[in-house]
Tab-separated table of C-alpha atoms in Angstrom:
chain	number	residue	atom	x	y	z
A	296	UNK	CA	0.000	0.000	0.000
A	297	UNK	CA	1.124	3.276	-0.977
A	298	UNK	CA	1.078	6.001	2.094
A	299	UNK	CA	0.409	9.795	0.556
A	300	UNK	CA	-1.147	12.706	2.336
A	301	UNK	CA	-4.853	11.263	1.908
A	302	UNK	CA	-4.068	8.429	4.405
A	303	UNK	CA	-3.809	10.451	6.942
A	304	UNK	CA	-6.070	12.583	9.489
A	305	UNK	CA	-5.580	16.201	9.021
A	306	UNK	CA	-4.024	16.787	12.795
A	307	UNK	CA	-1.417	13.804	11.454
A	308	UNK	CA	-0.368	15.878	8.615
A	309	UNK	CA	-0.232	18.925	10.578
A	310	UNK	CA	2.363	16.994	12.495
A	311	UNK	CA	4.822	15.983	9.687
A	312	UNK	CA	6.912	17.791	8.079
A	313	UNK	CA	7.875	17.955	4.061
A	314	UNK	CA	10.812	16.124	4.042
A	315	UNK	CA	9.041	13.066	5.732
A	316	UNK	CA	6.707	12.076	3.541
A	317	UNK	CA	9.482	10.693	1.668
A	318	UNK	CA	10.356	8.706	4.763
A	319	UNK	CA	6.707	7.635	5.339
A	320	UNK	CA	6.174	6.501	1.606
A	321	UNK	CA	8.836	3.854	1.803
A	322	UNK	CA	7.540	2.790	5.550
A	323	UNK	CA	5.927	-1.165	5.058
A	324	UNK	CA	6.140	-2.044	8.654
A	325	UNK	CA	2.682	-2.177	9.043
A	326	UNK	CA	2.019	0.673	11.182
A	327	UNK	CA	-1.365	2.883	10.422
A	328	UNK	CA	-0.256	6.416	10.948
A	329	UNK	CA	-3.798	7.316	9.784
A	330	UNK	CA	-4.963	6.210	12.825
A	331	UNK	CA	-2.593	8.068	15.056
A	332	UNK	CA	-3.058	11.109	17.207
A	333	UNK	CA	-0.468	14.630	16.578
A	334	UNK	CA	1.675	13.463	19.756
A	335	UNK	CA	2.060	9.558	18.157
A	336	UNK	CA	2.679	10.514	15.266
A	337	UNK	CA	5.312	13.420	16.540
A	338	UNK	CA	6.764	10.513	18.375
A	339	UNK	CA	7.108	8.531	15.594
A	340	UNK	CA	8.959	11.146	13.754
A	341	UNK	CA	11.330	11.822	16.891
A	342	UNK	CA	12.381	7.876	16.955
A	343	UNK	CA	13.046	8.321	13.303
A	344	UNK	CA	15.366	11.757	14.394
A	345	UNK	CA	16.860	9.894	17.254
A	346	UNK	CA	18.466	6.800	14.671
A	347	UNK	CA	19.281	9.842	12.409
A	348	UNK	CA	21.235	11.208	15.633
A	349	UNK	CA	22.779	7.714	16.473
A	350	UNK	CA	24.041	7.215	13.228
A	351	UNK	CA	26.046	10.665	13.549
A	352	UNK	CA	27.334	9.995	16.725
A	353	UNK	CA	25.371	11.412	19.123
A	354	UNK	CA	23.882	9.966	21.910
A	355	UNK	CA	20.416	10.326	23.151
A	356	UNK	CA	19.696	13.698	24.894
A	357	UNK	CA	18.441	14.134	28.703
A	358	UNK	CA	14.859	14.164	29.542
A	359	UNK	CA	15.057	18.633	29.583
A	360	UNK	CA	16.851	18.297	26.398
A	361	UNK	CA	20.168	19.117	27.797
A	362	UNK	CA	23.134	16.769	26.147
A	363	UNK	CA	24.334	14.392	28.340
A	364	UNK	CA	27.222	13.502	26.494
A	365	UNK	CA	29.222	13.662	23.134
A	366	UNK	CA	30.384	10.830	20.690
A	367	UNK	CA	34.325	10.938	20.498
A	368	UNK	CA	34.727	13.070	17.034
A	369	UNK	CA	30.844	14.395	17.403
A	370	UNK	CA	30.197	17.940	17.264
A	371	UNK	CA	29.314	19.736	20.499
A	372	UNK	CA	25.686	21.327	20.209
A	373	UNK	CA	27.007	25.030	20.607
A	374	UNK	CA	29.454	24.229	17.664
A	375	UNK	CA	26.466	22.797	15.685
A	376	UNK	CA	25.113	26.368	16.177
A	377	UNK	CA	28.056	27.999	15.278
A	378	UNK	CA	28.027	30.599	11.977
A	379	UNK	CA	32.046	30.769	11.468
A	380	UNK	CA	33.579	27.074	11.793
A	381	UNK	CA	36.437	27.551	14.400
A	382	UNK	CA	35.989	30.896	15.165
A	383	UNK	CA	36.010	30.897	19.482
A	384	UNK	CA	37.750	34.568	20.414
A	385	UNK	CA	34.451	36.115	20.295
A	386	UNK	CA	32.782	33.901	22.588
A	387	UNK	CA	30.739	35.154	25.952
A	388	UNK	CA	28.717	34.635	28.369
A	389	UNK	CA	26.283	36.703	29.397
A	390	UNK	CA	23.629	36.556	32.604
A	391	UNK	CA	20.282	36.450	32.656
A	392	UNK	CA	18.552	39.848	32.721
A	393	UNK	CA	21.413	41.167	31.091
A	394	UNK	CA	21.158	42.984	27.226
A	395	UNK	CA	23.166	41.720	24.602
A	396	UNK	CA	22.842	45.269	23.152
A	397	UNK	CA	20.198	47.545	23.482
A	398	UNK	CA	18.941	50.866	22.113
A	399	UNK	CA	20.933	52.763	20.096
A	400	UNK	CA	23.648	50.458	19.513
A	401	UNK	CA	25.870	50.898	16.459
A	402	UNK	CA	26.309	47.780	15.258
A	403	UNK	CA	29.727	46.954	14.884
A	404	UNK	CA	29.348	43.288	15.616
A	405	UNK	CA	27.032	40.443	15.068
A	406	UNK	CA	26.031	37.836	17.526
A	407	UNK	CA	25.775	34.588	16.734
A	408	UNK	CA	23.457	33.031	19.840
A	409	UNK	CA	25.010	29.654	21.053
A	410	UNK	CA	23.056	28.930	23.578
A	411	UNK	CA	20.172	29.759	25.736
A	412	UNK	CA	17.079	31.972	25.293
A	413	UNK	CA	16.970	35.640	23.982
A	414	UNK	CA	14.188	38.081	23.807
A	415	UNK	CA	14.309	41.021	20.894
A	416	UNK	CA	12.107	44.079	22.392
A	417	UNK	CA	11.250	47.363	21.174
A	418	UNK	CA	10.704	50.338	23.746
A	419	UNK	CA	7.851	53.173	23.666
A	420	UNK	CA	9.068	56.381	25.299
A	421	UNK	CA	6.815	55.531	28.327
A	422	UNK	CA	8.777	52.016	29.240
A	423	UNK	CA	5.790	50.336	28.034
A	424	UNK	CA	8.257	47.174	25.948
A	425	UNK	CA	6.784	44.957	23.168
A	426	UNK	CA	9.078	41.331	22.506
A	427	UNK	CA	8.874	41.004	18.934
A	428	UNK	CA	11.113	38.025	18.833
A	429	UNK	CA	12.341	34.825	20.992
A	430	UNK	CA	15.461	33.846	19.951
A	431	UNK	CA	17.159	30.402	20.111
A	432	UNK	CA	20.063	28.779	19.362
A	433	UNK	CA	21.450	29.483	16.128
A	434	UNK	CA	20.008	32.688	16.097
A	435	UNK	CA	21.869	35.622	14.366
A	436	UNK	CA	20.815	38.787	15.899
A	437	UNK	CA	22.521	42.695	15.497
A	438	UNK	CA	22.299	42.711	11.731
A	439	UNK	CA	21.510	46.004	10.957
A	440	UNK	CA	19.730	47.787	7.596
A	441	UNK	CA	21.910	50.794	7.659
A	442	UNK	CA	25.635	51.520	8.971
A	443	UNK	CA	24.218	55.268	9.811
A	444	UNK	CA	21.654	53.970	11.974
A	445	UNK	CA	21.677	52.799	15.626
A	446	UNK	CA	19.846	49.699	16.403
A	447	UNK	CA	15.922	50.375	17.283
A	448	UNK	CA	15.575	47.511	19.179
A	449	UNK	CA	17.381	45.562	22.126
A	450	UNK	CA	18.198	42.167	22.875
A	451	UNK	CA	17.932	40.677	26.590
A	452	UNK	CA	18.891	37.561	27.453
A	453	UNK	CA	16.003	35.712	29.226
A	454	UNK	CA	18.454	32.511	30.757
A	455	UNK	CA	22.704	32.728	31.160
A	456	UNK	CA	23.752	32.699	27.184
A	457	UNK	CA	26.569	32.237	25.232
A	458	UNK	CA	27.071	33.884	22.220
A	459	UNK	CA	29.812	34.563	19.649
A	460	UNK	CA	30.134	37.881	19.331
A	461	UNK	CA	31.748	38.546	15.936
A	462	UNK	CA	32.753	41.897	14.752
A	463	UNK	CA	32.483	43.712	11.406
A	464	UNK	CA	35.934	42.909	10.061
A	465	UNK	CA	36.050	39.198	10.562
A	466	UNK	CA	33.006	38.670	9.518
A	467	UNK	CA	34.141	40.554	5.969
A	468	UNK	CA	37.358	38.512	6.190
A	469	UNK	CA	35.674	35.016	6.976
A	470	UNK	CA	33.224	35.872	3.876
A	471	UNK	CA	35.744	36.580	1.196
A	472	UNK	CA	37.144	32.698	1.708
A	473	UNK	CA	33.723	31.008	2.763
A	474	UNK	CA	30.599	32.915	0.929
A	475	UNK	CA	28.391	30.390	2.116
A	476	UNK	CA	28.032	32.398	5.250
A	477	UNK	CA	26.426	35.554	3.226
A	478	UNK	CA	24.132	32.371	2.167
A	479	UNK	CA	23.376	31.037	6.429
A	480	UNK	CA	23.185	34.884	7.003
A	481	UNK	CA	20.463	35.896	4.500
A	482	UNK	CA	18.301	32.667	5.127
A	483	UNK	CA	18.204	32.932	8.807
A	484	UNK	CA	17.363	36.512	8.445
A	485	UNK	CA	14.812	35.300	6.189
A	486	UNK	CA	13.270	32.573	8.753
A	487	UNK	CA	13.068	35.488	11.204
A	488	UNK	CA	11.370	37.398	9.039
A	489	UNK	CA	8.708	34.850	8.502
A	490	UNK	CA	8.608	34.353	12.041
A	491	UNK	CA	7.944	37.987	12.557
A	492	UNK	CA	5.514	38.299	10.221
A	493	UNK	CA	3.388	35.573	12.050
A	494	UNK	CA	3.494	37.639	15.177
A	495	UNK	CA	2.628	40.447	13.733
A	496	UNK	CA	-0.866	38.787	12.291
A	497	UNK	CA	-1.330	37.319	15.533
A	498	UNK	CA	-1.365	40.700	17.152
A	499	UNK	CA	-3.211	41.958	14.329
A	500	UNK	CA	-6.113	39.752	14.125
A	501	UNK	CA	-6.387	36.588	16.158
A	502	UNK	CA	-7.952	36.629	19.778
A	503	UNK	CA	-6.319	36.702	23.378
A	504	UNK	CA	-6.984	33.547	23.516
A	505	UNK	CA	-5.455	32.587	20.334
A	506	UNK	CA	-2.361	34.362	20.675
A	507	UNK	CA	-1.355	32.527	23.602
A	508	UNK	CA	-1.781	29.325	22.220
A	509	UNK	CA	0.103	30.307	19.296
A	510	UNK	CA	2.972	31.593	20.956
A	511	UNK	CA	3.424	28.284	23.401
A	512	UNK	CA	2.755	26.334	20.342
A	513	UNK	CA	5.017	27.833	18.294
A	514	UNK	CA	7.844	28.268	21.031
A	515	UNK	CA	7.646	24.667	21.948
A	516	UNK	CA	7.905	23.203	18.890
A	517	UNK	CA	11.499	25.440	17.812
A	518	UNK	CA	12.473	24.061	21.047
A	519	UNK	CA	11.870	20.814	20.651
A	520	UNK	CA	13.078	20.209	17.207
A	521	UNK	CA	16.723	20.867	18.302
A	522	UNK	CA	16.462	18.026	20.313
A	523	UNK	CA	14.856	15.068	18.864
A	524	UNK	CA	15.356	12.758	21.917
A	525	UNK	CA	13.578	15.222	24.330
A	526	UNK	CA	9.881	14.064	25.913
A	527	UNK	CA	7.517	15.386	23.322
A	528	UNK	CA	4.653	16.586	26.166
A	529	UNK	CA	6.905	18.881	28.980
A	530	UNK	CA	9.560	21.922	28.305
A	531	UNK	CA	11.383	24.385	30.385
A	532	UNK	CA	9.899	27.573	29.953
A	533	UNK	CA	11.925	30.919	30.881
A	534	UNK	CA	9.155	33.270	30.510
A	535	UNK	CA	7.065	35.015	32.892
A	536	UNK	CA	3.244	36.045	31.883
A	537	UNK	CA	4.946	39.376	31.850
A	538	UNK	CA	6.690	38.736	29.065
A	539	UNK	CA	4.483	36.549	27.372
A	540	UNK	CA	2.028	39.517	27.933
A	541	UNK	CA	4.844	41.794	26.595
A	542	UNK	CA	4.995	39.444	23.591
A	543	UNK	CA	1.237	38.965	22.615
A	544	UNK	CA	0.366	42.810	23.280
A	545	UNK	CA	-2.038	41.461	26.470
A	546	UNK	CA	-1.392	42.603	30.138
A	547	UNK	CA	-0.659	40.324	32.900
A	548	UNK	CA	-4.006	40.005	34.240
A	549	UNK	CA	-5.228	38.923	30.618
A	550	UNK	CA	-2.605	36.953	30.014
A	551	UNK	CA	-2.976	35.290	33.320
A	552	UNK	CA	-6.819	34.298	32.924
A	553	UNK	CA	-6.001	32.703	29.243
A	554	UNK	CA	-3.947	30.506	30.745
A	555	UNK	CA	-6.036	29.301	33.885
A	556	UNK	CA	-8.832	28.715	30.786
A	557	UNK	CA	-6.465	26.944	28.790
A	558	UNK	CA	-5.301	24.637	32.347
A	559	UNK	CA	-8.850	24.089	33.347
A	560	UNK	CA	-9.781	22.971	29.722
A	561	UNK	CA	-6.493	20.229	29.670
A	562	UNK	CA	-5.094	21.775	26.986
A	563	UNK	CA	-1.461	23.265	28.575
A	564	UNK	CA	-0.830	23.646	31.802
A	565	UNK	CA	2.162	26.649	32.476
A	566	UNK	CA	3.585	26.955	36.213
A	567	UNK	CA	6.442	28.129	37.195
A	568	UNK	CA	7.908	28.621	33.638
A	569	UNK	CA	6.953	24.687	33.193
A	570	UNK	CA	5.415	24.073	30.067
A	571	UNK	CA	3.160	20.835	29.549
A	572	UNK	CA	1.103	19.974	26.748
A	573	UNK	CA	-1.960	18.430	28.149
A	574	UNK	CA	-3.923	18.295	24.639
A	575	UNK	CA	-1.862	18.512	21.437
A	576	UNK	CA	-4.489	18.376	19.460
A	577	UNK	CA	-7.117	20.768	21.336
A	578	UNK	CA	-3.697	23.201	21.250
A	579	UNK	CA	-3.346	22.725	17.900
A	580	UNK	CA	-7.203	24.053	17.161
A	581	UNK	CA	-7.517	26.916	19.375
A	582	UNK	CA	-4.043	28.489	17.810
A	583	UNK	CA	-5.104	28.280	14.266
A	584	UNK	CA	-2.248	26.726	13.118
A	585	UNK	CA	-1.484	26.693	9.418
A	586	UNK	CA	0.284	23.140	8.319
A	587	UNK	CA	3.269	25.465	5.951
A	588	UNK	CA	3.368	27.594	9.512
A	589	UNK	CA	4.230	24.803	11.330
A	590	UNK	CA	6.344	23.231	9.024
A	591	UNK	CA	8.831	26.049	9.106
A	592	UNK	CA	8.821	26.354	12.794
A	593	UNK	CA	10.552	22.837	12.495
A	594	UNK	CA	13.345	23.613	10.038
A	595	UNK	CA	16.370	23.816	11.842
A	596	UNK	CA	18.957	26.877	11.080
A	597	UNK	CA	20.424	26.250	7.471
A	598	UNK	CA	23.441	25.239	8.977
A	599	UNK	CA	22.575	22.794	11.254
């Protein structure tokens, strides 16, 4: 029996991505993915990540996603996130709370985000902030339109980071002899984009109660697709409703009461920046997810 797109529920095919139909077309093990819910079938597509992972030399991540171990000759996973091969002067650490730049910076550097959570934010002159962005690993962040400019926009770093901080010059020097990184540049920027236009529609046009949904959603399924191995149903969350408020455009209060619905309804449950995912599927419905929307939150960084 040929598998194709029509053997499957619509919440399974919301839960694949492109490049695994392939993968499921030559399956003849007998198992009925039509019959599947979004978390078995998510499963299913981890265990086929994980033997992807073995075969390179990895082995199998912690329960919180954290590595706990290399392969001798494997990659580390902050070098798998790295934009210049090699480069390591320009690494740092940075605390929590603290900006990686912030208004009015002049851009003489990139940073290339290694690891940990960052949050890009725009300030009104009142202090009232809006997070337009959550970056993860991989993330390239600092890239500015216009060398007479400062930056209009800040970066904070939500949990201890590391980043590569690499300025103007050997970036220009690095691309002369490897181009490829003008390529990893312009297509991250691009995925960022995307991602930024989503936000801005969900701000734009979908409910409170929507917008949170869609956020967790989307946030937990970048995380999780950097690490294959990780349980599919529980994530560490380092937000507060604060800043998820700061992110949807909703205040605390609001922010607070979507979430107690959501709980009571078993669809997520969020406590002390613990995400579960009671209800995949339920999730799934009230955030209005669009399958080509999902399938580019799971694309990993180009280089990666």
């Amino acid at each position: 029996m040929s598998l194709d797109r029509a053997s499957f529920t619509e919440r399974t095919a919301r839960s694949l991505r492109r490049d695994d139909w392939e993968t499921v077309e030559r399956e003849r093990n007998g198992l009925l993915l039509s019959e599947l819910s979004w978390a078995d079938a998510s499963r299913w597509v981890s265990t086929r990540g994980d033997e992807l992972s073995r075969r390179l030399g990895r082995r199998q991540e912690s329960q919180d996603g954290v590595p706990q171990g290399a392969a001798v000759g494997a990659a580390s996973p902050m070098e798998q996130h790295r934009l210049i091969p090699r480069y390591h002067s320009g690494d740092r650490k940075i605390e929590a709370g603290s900006d990686l730049f912030s208004v009015g910076w002049t851009g003489k550097s990139i940073f290339n985000l290694l690891d940990g959570w960052v949050a890009v934010y725009m300030l009104l002159e009142d202090g009232r902030r809006q997070i337009v962005q959550f970056a993860l690993p991989g993330a390239i962040l600092g890239v500015l339109p216009s060398r007479r400019g400062p930056a209009t926009f800040g970066a904070q770093a939500l949990t201890d980071v590391t980043v590569s901080v690499i300025p103007a010059s050997v970036l220009t020097s690095h691309a002369r002899t490897e181009p490829e990184i003008c390529l990893r540049i312009v297509r991250s920027l691009a995925r960022d984009c995307n991602l930024a236009f989503d936000h801005l529609t969900s701000i734009g046009r979908r409910s409170a109660r929507e917008r949170v949904a869609h956020l967790l959603l989307e946030l937990f399924t970048r995380y999780r697709v950097q690490w294959p191995g990780n349980r599919i149903e529980e994530m560490t969350l380092p937000l507060t409703q604060e800043q998820i408020g700061d992110a949807t455009g909703l205040t605390f209060v609001h922010v607070n009461r979507v979430l107690s619905a959501l709980r009571k309804e078993g669809i997520v449950q969020f406590h002390y920046r613990r995400l579960r995912i009671l209800d995949p599927d339920r999730l799934i419905e009230v955030a209005g997810v669009d399958p080509e929307t999902a399938a580019g939150w799971l694309e990993q960084r180009p280089w990666t």
